């Protein structure tokens, strides 16, 4: 039986010139000790130095030279590429698919959700938008609106090329075009915090395996020692809140919290303990924008039953978020009816029925209070 956790697969989409490759290169160069597998359409635009940091060049990347991924491969072919990257020998932590500028993200999402590979799981879709060419892009590609409608996170790139008023106008339009609650993250030169998309492993876990990685780690340590200012770095733009509870959480109240989470809350990760009869496992939670998944997992031997969450966002009220999570505590989980878990179970992947999972888009991942018993 396979005990490994599935590798998340993040789709990075956006029209030509939006800055997808710049975002990808930034993720690769600032990934910490995380091993990133990459599927791209054109290897020529990926920086070789950045790919060297990611791992063995030939083993950690699949290059598709001709055409859009959604058109060039069917589901079985994509599975073959993902199977290669997910092989245990490569120890890949996350896979990023950089879609062609003309790809149909919804088709890619459907293929990933229909995948029969138990070693990978869909991890959300990020749409990169060029702030300086926003109106021109929509005029040239009317399908832009359709792409934005299925995004889990929007990166408004090249914000340094527009003034504050223009940026505010575009952000307002994006909010109207996206599904309710989809966050819009501003960036220049593709600089976003990798933690918005995946967990970064510390340098110490992989140090000594790649010489270039050691050099980057030493450079970071040197900057810290000499007191270099990191306020301009991507991570400085985000706030992080941690929540730990030895008491179980109410599944209904927690789903209600997720339903009402503000657009500025970009990422939620960690484990939740519900303690409801028949559902004693720990539930890993992974949210990118409005994309949400739970994965039940067994507790380790002697592991304390805890809820441990990290919330990453910008412009959010940290103390208020913590108060809302405190209100989710459940003092008597053993008395809670199992039906209360239905709202959570809606977001547990069902690999045994991939066709049902692929029948609709991921938009229903936005919780609907009417579906929660």
Coordinates of C-alpha atoms in Angstrom, one line a residue:
X1 CA 0.0 0.0 0.0
X2 CA 1.3 3.4 -0.9
X3 CA 1.9 5.5 2.2
X4 CA 3.2 8.6 0.5
X5 CA 1.2 11.7 0.4
X6 CA 0.1 12.8 -3.1
X7 CA 2.1 15.5 -4.7
X8 CA 0.2 18.7 -5.3
X9 CA 0.0 19.9 -9.0
X10 CA -0.3 23.7 -9.4
X11 CA -1.4 25.1 -12.8
X12 CA 0.3 28.4 -13.7
X13 CA -1.7 30.0 -16.5
X14 CA -1.9 33.4 -18.2
X15 CA -1.7 34.8 -21.7
X16 CA 1.5 35.4 -23.6
X17 CA 3.5 38.2 -22.0
X18 CA 1.7 38.2 -18.7
X19 CA 4.9 37.0 -16.9
X20 CA 4.2 33.3 -16.2
X21 CA 7.8 32.3 -16.8
X22 CA 9.0 35.2 -14.6
X23 CA 6.8 34.0 -11.8
X24 CA 8.0 30.4 -12.3
X25 CA 11.6 31.4 -12.3
X26 CA 11.0 33.4 -9.1
X27 CA 9.4 30.3 -7.4
X28 CA 12.3 28.1 -8.5
X29 CA 14.9 30.6 -7.2
X30 CA 13.2 31.2 -3.8
X31 CA 11.9 27.7 -3.1
X32 CA 14.0 27.0 0.0
X33 CA 14.7 23.3 0.1
X34 CA 11.6 22.3 -1.8
X35 CA 12.0 20.2 -4.8
X36 CA 9.9 21.4 -7.7
X37 CA 9.0 19.4 -10.7
X38 CA 8.0 21.5 -13.8
X39 CA 6.0 20.8 -16.9
X40 CA 6.5 23.5 -19.5
X41 CA 5.7 24.0 -23.2
X42 CA 8.9 25.7 -24.1
X43 CA 12.1 24.9 -22.2
X44 CA 14.0 27.8 -23.9
X45 CA 12.3 30.4 -21.8
X46 CA 13.2 28.8 -18.5
X47 CA 16.4 30.0 -16.8
X48 CA 18.9 27.1 -16.7
X49 CA 20.4 28.4 -13.5
X50 CA 17.0 28.4 -11.8
X51 CA 16.3 24.9 -13.1
X52 CA 19.6 23.7 -11.7
X53 CA 18.6 24.9 -8.3
X54 CA 15.4 22.9 -8.6
X55 CA 17.3 19.6 -9.0
X56 CA 18.6 17.3 -11.7
X57 CA 17.6 19.1 -14.9
X58 CA 16.6 16.1 -16.9
X59 CA 14.6 14.4 -14.1
X60 CA 12.7 17.3 -12.6
X61 CA 11.2 18.8 -15.8
X62 CA 9.1 17.7 -18.7
X63 CA 9.3 19.9 -21.8
X64 CA 6.5 20.0 -24.4
X65 CA 7.9 21.6 -27.5
X66 CA 4.8 21.9 -29.7
X67 CA 1.5 23.5 -28.9
X68 CA -0.6 23.9 -25.8
X69 CA -0.5 21.3 -23.1
X70 CA -4.3 21.0 -23.1
X71 CA -4.3 20.3 -26.9
X72 CA -1.0 18.4 -27.2
X73 CA -1.8 15.6 -24.7
X74 CA -4.8 13.7 -23.5
X75 CA -5.4 12.6 -19.9
X76 CA -3.3 9.4 -20.3
X77 CA -0.3 11.3 -21.7
X78 CA -0.4 13.9 -18.9
X79 CA -0.5 11.0 -16.4
X80 CA 2.6 9.6 -18.0
X81 CA 4.5 13.0 -17.6
X82 CA 3.2 13.3 -14.0
X83 CA 4.2 9.7 -13.2
X84 CA 7.7 10.4 -14.3
X85 CA 8.0 13.5 -12.1
X86 CA 6.3 11.8 -9.1
X87 CA 8.7 8.8 -9.1
X88 CA 10.0 8.5 -5.5
X89 CA 13.6 8.6 -6.7
X90 CA 13.2 12.3 -7.6
X91 CA 11.7 13.2 -4.2
X92 CA 9.6 16.0 -5.8
X93 CA 7.5 18.0 -3.3
X94 CA 5.3 20.0 -5.7
X95 CA 4.7 20.0 -9.5
X96 CA 4.1 23.3 -11.4
X97 CA 2.6 23.1 -14.9
X98 CA 3.3 26.3 -16.8
X99 CA 0.5 26.4 -19.4
X100 CA 0.9 27.8 -22.8
X101 CA -0.4 31.3 -23.2
X102 CA -3.3 29.9 -25.3
X103 CA -4.1 26.9 -23.2
X104 CA -7.6 26.4 -21.8
X105 CA -7.1 26.2 -18.0
X106 CA -10.4 24.5 -17.4
X107 CA -9.5 21.6 -19.6
X108 CA -6.3 21.2 -17.8
X109 CA -8.1 21.2 -14.4
X110 CA -10.5 18.6 -15.7
X111 CA -7.6 16.4 -16.8
X112 CA -5.9 16.7 -13.5
X113 CA -9.1 15.9 -11.5
X114 CA -9.7 12.9 -13.7
X115 CA -6.1 11.6 -13.3
X116 CA -5.9 8.0 -12.0
X117 CA -2.4 8.6 -10.6
X118 CA -2.7 8.2 -6.8
X119 CA 0.7 10.0 -6.4
X120 CA -0.5 13.4 -7.5
X121 CA -3.5 15.7 -6.7
X122 CA -4.7 18.9 -8.2
X123 CA -3.4 21.8 -6.1
X124 CA -5.1 24.9 -7.6
X125 CA -4.9 27.2 -10.6
X126 CA -3.1 30.5 -10.6
X127 CA -3.9 33.0 -13.4
X128 CA -1.2 35.6 -14.1
X129 CA -2.5 38.9 -15.5
X130 CA -0.4 41.8 -17.1
X131 CA -1.5 45.0 -15.4
X132 CA 0.0 47.2 -18.1
X133 CA -1.8 45.3 -20.9
X134 CA -5.0 44.3 -19.1
X135 CA -7.5 46.0 -21.4
X136 CA -5.6 45.1 -24.6
X137 CA -5.4 41.5 -23.5
X138 CA -9.2 41.3 -22.9
X139 CA -9.9 42.9 -26.2
X140 CA -7.5 40.5 -28.0
X141 CA -8.5 37.4 -26.0
X142 CA -12.2 37.5 -24.9
X143 CA -11.7 34.1 -23.3
X144 CA -9.7 36.0 -20.6
X145 CA -13.0 36.3 -18.6
X146 CA -13.6 32.6 -18.8
X147 CA -10.1 31.8 -17.6
X148 CA -10.4 34.2 -14.6
X149 CA -13.7 32.6 -13.7
X150 CA -11.9 29.3 -12.9
X151 CA -8.9 30.7 -11.2
X152 CA -8.2 30.0 -7.5
X153 CA -5.6 32.9 -7.2
X154 CA -4.9 35.8 -9.5
X155 CA -1.5 37.4 -9.7
X156 CA -1.7 40.9 -11.0
X157 CA 1.8 41.2 -12.4
X158 CA 3.7 44.3 -13.6
X159 CA 2.0 46.6 -11.1
X160 CA 5.1 48.8 -11.2
X161 CA 4.0 49.8 -14.7
X162 CA 0.7 51.3 -13.7
X163 CA -0.2 54.1 -11.3
X164 CA -2.3 53.5 -8.1
X165 CA -5.6 54.6 -9.7
X166 CA -5.2 52.3 -12.7
X167 CA -4.2 49.4 -10.5
X168 CA -7.3 50.0 -8.3
X169 CA -9.5 50.0 -11.4
X170 CA -8.1 46.7 -12.7
X171 CA -8.4 45.1 -9.3
X172 CA -12.0 46.1 -9.1
X173 CA -12.7 44.6 -12.5
X174 CA -10.8 41.4 -11.6
X175 CA -12.9 41.0 -8.5
X176 CA -16.1 41.3 -10.6
X177 CA -14.8 38.8 -13.2
X178 CA -13.6 36.1 -10.7
X179 CA -15.7 33.8 -8.6
X180 CA -16.7 35.3 -5.2
X181 CA -13.8 35.6 -2.8
X182 CA -11.0 34.9 -5.3
X183 CA -7.9 36.8 -4.0
X184 CA -5.9 39.1 -6.3
X185 CA -2.2 39.4 -5.4
X186 CA -0.2 42.3 -6.8
X187 CA 3.3 41.7 -8.0
X188 CA 6.1 43.3 -10.0
X189 CA 8.6 41.1 -11.9
X190 CA 6.7 38.0 -10.8
X191 CA 7.8 38.3 -7.2
X192 CA 5.2 36.4 -5.0
X193 CA 5.9 34.5 -1.9
X194 CA 6.2 30.7 -2.8
X195 CA 4.4 30.0 0.5
X196 CA 1.2 31.2 -1.2
X197 CA 1.3 28.1 -3.4
X198 CA 3.3 25.4 -1.6
X199 CA 5.1 24.6 1.6
X200 CA 8.8 25.4 1.5
X201 CA 11.1 22.9 3.2
X202 CA 13.9 24.5 5.2
X203 CA 17.4 24.6 3.6
X204 CA 18.7 22.2 6.3
X205 CA 16.6 19.3 5.0
X206 CA 18.4 19.2 1.6
X207 CA 21.6 21.0 2.3
X208 CA 24.7 19.3 1.0
X209 CA 22.9 17.7 -1.9
X210 CA 23.2 20.5 -4.4
X211 CA 26.2 22.8 -4.3
X212 CA 24.3 25.8 -5.8
X213 CA 21.7 25.4 -3.1
X214 CA 24.4 25.6 -0.5
X215 CA 25.7 28.8 -2.0
X216 CA 22.2 30.4 -1.9
X217 CA 21.7 29.3 1.7
X218 CA 25.1 30.8 2.7
X219 CA 24.2 34.1 0.9
X220 CA 20.9 34.3 2.9
X221 CA 22.8 33.7 6.1
X222 CA 25.3 36.4 5.2
X223 CA 22.5 38.9 4.5
X224 CA 21.0 38.1 7.9
X225 CA 24.3 38.5 9.7
X226 CA 25.2 41.8 8.2
X227 CA 21.7 43.2 8.7
X228 CA 20.5 43.6 5.2
X229 CA 17.0 45.0 4.9
X230 CA 14.5 42.4 3.6
X231 CA 11.5 44.7 3.7
X232 CA 11.4 44.8 -0.1
X233 CA 11.3 41.0 -0.4
X234 CA 8.0 39.3 -1.5
X235 CA 7.4 37.7 1.9
X236 CA 7.4 41.1 3.6
X237 CA 4.1 42.0 1.9
X238 CA 2.2 39.2 3.7
X239 CA 1.1 38.5 7.2
X240 CA 1.2 35.0 8.8
X241 CA -1.1 33.9 11.6
X242 CA -0.7 30.5 13.5
X243 CA -3.5 28.8 15.3
X244 CA -3.1 25.7 17.6
X245 CA -5.8 24.0 19.5
X246 CA -5.7 21.0 21.8
X247 CA -9.5 21.0 21.6
X248 CA -11.3 19.6 18.6
X249 CA -13.0 21.9 16.1
X250 CA -16.6 21.8 15.1
X251 CA -16.7 20.7 11.4
X252 CA -19.8 22.9 10.8
X253 CA -18.3 26.0 12.4
X254 CA -15.0 25.5 10.7
X255 CA -16.6 25.1 7.2
X256 CA -18.6 28.3 8.0
X257 CA -15.3 30.1 8.8
X258 CA -13.8 28.9 5.5
X259 CA -16.9 30.0 3.7
X260 CA -16.6 33.5 5.1
X261 CA -12.8 33.9 4.8
X262 CA -11.8 37.3 3.4
X263 CA -10.3 37.7 -0.1
X264 CA -7.0 38.8 1.5
X265 CA -6.5 35.4 3.1
X266 CA -4.5 33.7 0.3
X267 CA -3.4 30.5 1.9
X268 CA -4.4 28.1 4.7
X269 CA -2.4 25.0 5.5
X270 CA -2.1 22.5 8.3
X271 CA -4.1 19.8 10.1
X272 CA -7.5 19.8 11.8
X273 CA -8.8 17.5 14.5
X274 CA -12.5 17.1 14.5
X275 CA -12.9 14.1 16.8
X276 CA -16.3 13.2 15.5
X277 CA -17.3 9.5 15.8
X278 CA -16.2 7.7 12.7
X279 CA -13.9 10.5 11.7
X280 CA -11.1 10.4 14.3
X281 CA -8.3 11.0 11.7
X282 CA -6.4 14.2 11.3
X283 CA -7.5 16.1 8.3
X284 CA -4.9 17.9 6.3
X285 CA -6.3 21.2 4.9
X286 CA -4.9 22.9 1.8
X287 CA -6.4 26.1 0.5
X288 CA -5.1 28.4 -2.2
X289 CA -7.4 31.3 -2.8
X290 CA -10.9 29.6 -2.9
X291 CA -9.5 26.2 -3.8
X292 CA -10.0 23.9 -0.9
X293 CA -9.1 20.3 -0.2
X294 CA -9.1 18.1 2.9
X295 CA -7.1 14.8 3.1
X296 CA -7.8 12.4 6.1
X297 CA -4.6 10.9 7.4
X298 CA -3.8 8.5 10.3
X299 CA -2.2 9.9 13.4
X300 CA 1.4 9.0 14.2
X301 CA 2.1 6.7 17.1
X302 CA 1.8 8.7 20.3
X303 CA 1.0 11.9 18.3
X304 CA -1.0 14.5 20.2
X305 CA -4.5 15.2 18.8
X306 CA -4.0 18.8 17.8
X307 CA -5.3 21.3 15.3
X308 CA -2.4 23.3 13.8
X309 CA -3.0 25.9 11.1
X310 CA -1.0 28.6 9.3
X311 CA -3.0 31.4 7.6
X312 CA -1.1 33.6 5.1
X313 CA -2.6 36.8 3.7
X314 CA -2.4 40.5 3.2
X315 CA -4.5 43.2 4.8
X316 CA -6.3 40.7 7.0
X317 CA -7.1 41.2 10.7
X318 CA -5.0 38.5 12.4
X319 CA -6.6 38.8 15.9
X320 CA -10.1 38.7 14.3
X321 CA -9.2 35.5 12.4
X322 CA -7.9 33.9 15.6
X323 CA -11.1 34.9 17.4
X324 CA -13.1 33.2 14.7
X325 CA -11.1 30.1 14.9
X326 CA -11.3 30.1 18.7
X327 CA -15.1 30.1 18.2
X328 CA -14.8 26.9 16.2
X329 CA -13.7 24.9 19.2
X330 CA -15.9 21.9 20.1
X331 CA -15.8 20.9 23.8
X332 CA -17.7 17.6 23.3
X333 CA -16.8 16.2 19.8
X334 CA -17.8 12.6 20.8
X335 CA -21.4 13.9 21.1
X336 CA -21.4 15.5 17.6
X337 CA -23.4 13.6 15.0
X338 CA -21.4 12.1 12.1
X339 CA -23.6 14.0 9.6
X340 CA -21.9 17.2 10.6
X341 CA -18.8 16.1 8.7
X342 CA -20.6 16.2 5.3
X343 CA -19.5 19.8 4.7
X344 CA -15.8 18.7 5.2
X345 CA -16.2 15.5 3.2
X346 CA -17.4 17.4 0.1
X347 CA -13.7 18.5 -0.2
X348 CA -12.1 15.1 0.2
X349 CA -10.8 13.8 -3.1
X350 CA -12.4 10.6 -4.3
X351 CA -9.8 8.9 -6.5
X352 CA -12.0 5.9 -7.0
X353 CA -14.4 8.0 -9.0
X354 CA -12.3 10.4 -11.1
X355 CA -15.1 10.9 -13.7
X356 CA -17.4 12.3 -11.1
X357 CA -14.7 14.6 -9.8
X358 CA -14.1 15.8 -13.3
X359 CA -17.7 16.3 -14.3
X360 CA -17.7 19.9 -13.1
X361 CA -15.2 22.6 -12.6
X362 CA -13.6 23.4 -9.2
X363 CA -15.9 26.4 -8.7
X364 CA -18.2 24.3 -6.3
X365 CA -15.2 24.2 -3.9
X366 CA -16.5 27.5 -2.6
X367 CA -18.6 26.2 0.3
X368 CA -22.3 26.7 0.2
X369 CA -24.0 26.9 3.5
X370 CA -27.1 25.3 2.0
X371 CA -25.1 22.1 1.4
X372 CA -23.8 21.8 4.9
X373 CA -26.1 19.8 7.2

